[in-house]
Short mmCIF file of C-alpha atoms in Angstrom, two decimals:
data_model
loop_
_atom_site.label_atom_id
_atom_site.label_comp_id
_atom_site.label_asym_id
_atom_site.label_seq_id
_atom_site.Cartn_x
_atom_site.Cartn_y
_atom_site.Cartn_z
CA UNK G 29 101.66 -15.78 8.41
CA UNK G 30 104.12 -16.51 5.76
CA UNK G 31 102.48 -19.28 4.24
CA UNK G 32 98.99 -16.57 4.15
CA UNK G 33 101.67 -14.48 2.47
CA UNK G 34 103.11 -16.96 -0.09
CA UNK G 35 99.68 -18.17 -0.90
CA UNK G 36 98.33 -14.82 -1.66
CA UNK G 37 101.34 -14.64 -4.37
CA UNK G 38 99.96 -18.03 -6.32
CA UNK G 39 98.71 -17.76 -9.57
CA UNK G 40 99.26 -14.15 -10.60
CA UNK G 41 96.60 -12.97 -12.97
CA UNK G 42 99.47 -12.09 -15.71
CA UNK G 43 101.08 -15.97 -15.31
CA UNK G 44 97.32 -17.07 -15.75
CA UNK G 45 96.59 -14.80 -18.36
CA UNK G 46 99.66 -15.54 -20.21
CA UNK G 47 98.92 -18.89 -20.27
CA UNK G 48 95.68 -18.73 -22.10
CA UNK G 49 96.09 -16.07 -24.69
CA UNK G 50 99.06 -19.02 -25.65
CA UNK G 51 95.85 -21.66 -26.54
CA UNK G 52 94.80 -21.84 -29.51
CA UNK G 53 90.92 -21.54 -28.84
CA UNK G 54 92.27 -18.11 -27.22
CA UNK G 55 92.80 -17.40 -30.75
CA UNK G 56 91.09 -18.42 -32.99
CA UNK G 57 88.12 -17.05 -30.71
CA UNK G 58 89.50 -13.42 -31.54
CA UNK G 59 90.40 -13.60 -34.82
CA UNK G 60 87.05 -14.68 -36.10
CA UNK G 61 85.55 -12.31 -34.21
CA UNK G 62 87.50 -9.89 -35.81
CA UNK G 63 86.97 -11.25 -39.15
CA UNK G 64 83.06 -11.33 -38.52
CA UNK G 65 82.86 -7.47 -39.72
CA UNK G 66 84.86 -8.57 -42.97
CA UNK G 67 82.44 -11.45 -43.52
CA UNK G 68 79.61 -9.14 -43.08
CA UNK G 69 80.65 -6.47 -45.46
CA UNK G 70 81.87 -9.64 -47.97
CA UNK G 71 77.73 -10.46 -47.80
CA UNK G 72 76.50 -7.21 -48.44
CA UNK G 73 79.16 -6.68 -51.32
CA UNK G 74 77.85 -9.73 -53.11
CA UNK G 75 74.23 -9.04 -52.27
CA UNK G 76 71.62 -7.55 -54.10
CA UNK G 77 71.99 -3.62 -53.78
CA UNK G 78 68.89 -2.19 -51.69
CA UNK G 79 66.16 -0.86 -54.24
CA UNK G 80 66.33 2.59 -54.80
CA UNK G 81 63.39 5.18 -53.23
CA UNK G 82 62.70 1.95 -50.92
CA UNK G 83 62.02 2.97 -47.52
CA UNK G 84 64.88 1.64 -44.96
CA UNK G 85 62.70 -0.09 -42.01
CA UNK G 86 65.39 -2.53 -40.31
CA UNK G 87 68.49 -2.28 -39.46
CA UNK G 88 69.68 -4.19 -41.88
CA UNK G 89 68.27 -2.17 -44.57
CA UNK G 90 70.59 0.85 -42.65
CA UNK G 91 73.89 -0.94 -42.80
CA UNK G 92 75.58 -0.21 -45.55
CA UNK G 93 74.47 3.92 -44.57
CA UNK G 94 77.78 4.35 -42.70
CA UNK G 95 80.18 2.99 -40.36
CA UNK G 96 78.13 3.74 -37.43
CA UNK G 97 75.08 2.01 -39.04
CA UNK G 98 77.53 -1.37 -40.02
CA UNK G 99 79.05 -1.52 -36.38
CA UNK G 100 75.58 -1.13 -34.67
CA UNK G 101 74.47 -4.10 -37.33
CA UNK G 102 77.20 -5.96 -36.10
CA UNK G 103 76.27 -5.73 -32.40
CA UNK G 104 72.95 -6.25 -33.01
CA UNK G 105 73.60 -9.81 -35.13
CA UNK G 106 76.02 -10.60 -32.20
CA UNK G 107 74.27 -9.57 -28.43
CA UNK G 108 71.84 -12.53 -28.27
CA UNK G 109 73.75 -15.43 -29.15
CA UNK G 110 77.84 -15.22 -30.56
CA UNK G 111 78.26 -12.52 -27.57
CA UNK G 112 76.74 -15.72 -25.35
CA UNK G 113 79.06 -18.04 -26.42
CA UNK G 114 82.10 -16.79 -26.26
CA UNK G 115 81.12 -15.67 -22.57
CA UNK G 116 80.55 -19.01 -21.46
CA UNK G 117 83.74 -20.50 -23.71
CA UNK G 118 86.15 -18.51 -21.32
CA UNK G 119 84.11 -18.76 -18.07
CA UNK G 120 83.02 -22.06 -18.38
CA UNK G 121 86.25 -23.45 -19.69
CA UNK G 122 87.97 -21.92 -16.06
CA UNK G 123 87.77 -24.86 -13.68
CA UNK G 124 86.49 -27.72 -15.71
CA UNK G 125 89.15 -27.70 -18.29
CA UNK G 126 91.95 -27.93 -15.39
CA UNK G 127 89.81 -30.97 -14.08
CA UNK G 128 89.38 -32.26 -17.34
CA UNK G 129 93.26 -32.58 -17.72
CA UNK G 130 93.78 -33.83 -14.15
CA UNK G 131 95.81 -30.49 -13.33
CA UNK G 132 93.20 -29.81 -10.60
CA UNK G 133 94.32 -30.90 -7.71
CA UNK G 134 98.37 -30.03 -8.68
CA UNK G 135 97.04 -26.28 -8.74
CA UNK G 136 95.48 -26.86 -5.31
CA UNK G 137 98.25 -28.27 -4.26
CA UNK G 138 100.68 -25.36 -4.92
CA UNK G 139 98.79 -24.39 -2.69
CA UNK G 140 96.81 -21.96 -4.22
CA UNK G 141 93.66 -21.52 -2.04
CA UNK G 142 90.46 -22.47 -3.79
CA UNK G 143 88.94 -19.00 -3.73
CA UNK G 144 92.08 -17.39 -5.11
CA UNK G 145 91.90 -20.16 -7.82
CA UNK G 146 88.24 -19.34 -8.85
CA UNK G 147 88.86 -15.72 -8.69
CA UNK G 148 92.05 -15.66 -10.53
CA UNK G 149 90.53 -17.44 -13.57
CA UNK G 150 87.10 -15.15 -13.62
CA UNK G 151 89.44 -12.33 -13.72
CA UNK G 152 91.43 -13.60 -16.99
CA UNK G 153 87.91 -14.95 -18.71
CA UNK G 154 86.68 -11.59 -18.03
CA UNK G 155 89.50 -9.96 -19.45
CA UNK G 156 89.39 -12.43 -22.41
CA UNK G 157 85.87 -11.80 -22.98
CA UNK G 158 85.87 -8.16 -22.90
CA UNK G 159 88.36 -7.88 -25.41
CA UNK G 160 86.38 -10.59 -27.80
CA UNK G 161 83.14 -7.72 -26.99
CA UNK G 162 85.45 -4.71 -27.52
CA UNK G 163 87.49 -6.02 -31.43
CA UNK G 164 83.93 -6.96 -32.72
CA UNK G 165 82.70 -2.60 -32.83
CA UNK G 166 86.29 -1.46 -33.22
CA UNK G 167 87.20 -3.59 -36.65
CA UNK G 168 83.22 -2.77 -37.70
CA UNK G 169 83.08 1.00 -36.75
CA UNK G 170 86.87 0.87 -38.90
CA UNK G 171 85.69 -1.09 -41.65
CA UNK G 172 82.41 0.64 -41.93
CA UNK G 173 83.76 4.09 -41.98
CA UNK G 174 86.71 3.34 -44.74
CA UNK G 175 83.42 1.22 -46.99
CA UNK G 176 80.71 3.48 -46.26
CA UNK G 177 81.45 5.95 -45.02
CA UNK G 178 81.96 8.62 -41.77
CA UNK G 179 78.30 9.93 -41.75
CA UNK G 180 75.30 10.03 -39.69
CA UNK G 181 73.90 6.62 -37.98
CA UNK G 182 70.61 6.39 -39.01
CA UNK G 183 68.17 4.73 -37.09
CA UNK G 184 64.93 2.99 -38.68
CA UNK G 185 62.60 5.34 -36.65
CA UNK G 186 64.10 7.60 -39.06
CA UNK G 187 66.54 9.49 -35.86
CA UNK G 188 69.72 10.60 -36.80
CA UNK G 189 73.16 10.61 -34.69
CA UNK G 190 75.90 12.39 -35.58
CA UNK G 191 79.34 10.46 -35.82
CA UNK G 192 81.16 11.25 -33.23
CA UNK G 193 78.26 11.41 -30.76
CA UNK G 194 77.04 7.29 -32.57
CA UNK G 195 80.28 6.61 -31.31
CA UNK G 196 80.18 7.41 -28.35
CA UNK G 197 76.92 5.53 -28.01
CA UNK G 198 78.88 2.71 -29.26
CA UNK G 199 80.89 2.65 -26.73
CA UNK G 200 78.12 2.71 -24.12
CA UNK G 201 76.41 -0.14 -25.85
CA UNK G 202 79.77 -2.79 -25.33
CA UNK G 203 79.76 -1.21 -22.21
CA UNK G 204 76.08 -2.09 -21.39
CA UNK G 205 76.52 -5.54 -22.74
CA UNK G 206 79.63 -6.32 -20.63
CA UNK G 207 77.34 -6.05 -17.59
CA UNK G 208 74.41 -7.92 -18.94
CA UNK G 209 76.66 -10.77 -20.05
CA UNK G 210 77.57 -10.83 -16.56
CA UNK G 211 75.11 -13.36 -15.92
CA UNK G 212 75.83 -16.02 -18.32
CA UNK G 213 79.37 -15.58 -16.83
CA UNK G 214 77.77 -16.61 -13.36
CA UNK G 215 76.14 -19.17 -15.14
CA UNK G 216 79.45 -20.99 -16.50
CA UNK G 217 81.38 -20.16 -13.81
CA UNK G 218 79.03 -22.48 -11.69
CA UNK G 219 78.48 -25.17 -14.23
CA UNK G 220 82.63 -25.67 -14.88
CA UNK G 221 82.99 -26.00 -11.00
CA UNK G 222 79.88 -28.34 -10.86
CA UNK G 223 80.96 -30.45 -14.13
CA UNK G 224 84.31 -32.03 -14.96
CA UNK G 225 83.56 -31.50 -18.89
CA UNK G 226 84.43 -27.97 -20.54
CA UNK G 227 81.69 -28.82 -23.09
CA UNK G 228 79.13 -29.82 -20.97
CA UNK G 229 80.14 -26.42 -18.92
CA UNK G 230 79.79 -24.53 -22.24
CA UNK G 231 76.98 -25.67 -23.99
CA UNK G 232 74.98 -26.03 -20.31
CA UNK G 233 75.27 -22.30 -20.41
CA UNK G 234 74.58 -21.03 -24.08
CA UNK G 235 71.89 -23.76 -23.39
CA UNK G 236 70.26 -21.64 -20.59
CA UNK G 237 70.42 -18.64 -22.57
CA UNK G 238 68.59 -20.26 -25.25
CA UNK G 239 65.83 -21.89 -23.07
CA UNK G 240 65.53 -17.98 -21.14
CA UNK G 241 65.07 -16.77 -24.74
CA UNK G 242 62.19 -19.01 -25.72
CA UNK G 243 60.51 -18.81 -22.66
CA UNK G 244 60.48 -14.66 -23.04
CA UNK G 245 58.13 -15.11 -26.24
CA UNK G 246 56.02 -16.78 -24.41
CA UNK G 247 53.15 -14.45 -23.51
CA UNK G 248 51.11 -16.28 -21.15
CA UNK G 249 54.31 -15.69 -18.45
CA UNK G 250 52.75 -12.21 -18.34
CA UNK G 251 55.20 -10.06 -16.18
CA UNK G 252 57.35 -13.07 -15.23
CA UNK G 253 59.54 -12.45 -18.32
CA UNK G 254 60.72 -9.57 -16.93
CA UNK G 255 62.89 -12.06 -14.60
CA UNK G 256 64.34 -13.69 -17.15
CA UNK G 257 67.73 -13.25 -17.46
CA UNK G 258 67.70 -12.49 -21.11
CA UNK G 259 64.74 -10.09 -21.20
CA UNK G 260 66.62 -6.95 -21.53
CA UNK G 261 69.55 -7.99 -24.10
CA UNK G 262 68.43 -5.33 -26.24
CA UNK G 263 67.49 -2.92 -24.22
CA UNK G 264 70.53 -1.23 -25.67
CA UNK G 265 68.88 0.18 -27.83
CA UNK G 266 67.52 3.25 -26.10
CA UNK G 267 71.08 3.76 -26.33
CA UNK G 268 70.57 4.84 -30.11
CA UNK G 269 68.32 6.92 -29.91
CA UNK G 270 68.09 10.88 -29.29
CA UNK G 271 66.55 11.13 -25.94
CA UNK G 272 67.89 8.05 -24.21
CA UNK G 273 65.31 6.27 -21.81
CA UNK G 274 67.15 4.40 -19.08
CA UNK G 275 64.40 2.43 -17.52
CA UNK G 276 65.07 -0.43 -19.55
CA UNK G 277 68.65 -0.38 -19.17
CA UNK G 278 68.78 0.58 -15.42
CA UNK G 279 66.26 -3.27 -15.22
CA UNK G 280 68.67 -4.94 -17.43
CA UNK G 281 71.86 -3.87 -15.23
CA UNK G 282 70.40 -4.70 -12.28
CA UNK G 283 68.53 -8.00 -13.48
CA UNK G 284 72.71 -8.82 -14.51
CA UNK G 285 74.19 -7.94 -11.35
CA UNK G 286 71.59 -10.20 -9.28
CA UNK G 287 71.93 -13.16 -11.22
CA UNK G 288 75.75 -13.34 -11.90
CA UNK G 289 75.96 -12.75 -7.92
CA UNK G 290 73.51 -15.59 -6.91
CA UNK G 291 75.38 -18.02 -9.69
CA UNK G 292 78.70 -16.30 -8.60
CA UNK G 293 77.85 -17.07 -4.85
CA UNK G 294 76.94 -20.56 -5.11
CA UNK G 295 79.62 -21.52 -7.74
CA UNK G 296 82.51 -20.60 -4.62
CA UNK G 297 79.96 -22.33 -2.33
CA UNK G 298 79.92 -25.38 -4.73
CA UNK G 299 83.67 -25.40 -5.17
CA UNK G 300 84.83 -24.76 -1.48
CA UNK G 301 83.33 -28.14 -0.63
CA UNK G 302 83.63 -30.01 -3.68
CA UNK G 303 85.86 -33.20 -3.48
CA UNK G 304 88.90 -32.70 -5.89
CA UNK G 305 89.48 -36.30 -7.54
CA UNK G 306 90.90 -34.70 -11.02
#
């Protein structure tokens, strides 16, 4: 009973934690996601102004409107592929990196019970990766009200939002793509227990996204798309609009959910019986 007990005590989420806000990838992840709004607004500065009377029919034609406008610009440049990345940096970087410096088997060894392990280091990579998803709207919504402005967000349909109520919307979009980046978590997570190499754990995953995002233009899948795992990454955009439609956003929750828990499941499968050399 008392070794049950001491086991459950191994590897507290704030020792874990701790330990990798201190590396450096930790960040230098965050600060360049924080200094992606500044980069942005840098571009548009030394741009070419938009032409006068021209009619606004993209979003980025919208983003210098007002701070709502930049921040949604921001999320929008981001959700498909940076958002991707940094998911699978902190998920797939869990197990594989401790294998990769031959710590492995020491942690095991504690003991610290293999589930506990895996579900001590998804907790801090989620925590890590929801704050990377969170500074990204707050420095944009920040920097885009003190440049351009606290007014309407304008949508390209020609819709308007009011501030307070685009912000709130905001808010609801990081919060829809924390869930739908759920399953490129599932994805690392299973790759840096199958794999050795943090890269290969990495890259295997941004490479999946990529490969479910080509195969979703392809239009002779018919209705099959709709099971890709990337099908719905935009759906948050019936976020910003007036009357919200949810059908899109209910598919791309649940299409999330299922695939992070069938990656999730077999990555503790995989890792339970895997053979611990490292």
């Amino acid at each position: 009973m008392s070794t049950t007990v001491e086991e459950a005590r191994t590897l507290p989420v704030r020792v874990e934690l701790a330990r990798q806000w201190r590396r450096r990838r930790t960040q230098v992840t965050l600060a360049l996601f924080a200094l992606l709004p500044v980069i942005l607004w840098i571009a548009f500065s030394v741009g070419d102004d938009p032409t006068p009377g021209a009619a606004a029919t993209s979003l980025t034609d919208l983003a210098q409107a007002s701070g709502p406008n930049f921040a949604v610009f921001a999320l929008f440049s981001s959700a498909s592929f940076l958002f991707v990345v940094v998911v699978a940096l902190f998920f797939g970087d869990t197990v594989a990196s401790e294998a990769s410096w031959s710590s492995l088997r020491y942690l095991l060894a504690i003991p610290v019970p293999r589930v506990r392990l895996l579900r001590q280091k998804a907790i801090v990579a989620a925590v890590l990766s929801l704050s990377t998803l969170v500074v990204l709207p707050v420095v944009a919504v920040l920097l885009g009200t003190v440049v351009y402005g606290a007014g309407d967000y304008l949508s390209p349909t020609g819709e308007s939002l009011p501030y307070g109520t685009a912000l709130v919307r905001i808010l609801l979009t990081v919060v829809y793509l924390a869930i739908h980046l759920l399953w490129v978590a599932g994805v690392a997570t299973l790759l840096s227990v199958v794999t050795d190499a943090p890269l290969g754990a990495v890259g295997g995953a941004v490479l999946v996204s990529i490969l479910s995002q080509i195969l979703d233009t392809v239009d002779a899948l018919g209705s099959l798309r709709n099971l890709l795992p990337t099908h719905e990454v935009f759906a948050f955009a019936d976020l910003l609009t007036l009357d919200v439609d949810g059908t899109d956003l209910a598919r791309g929750v649940l299409s999330a959910l299922v695939w992070c828990i069938a990656f999730g499941a077999t990555a503790v499968w995989w890792f339970r019986r895997k053979d611990i050399t490292s």
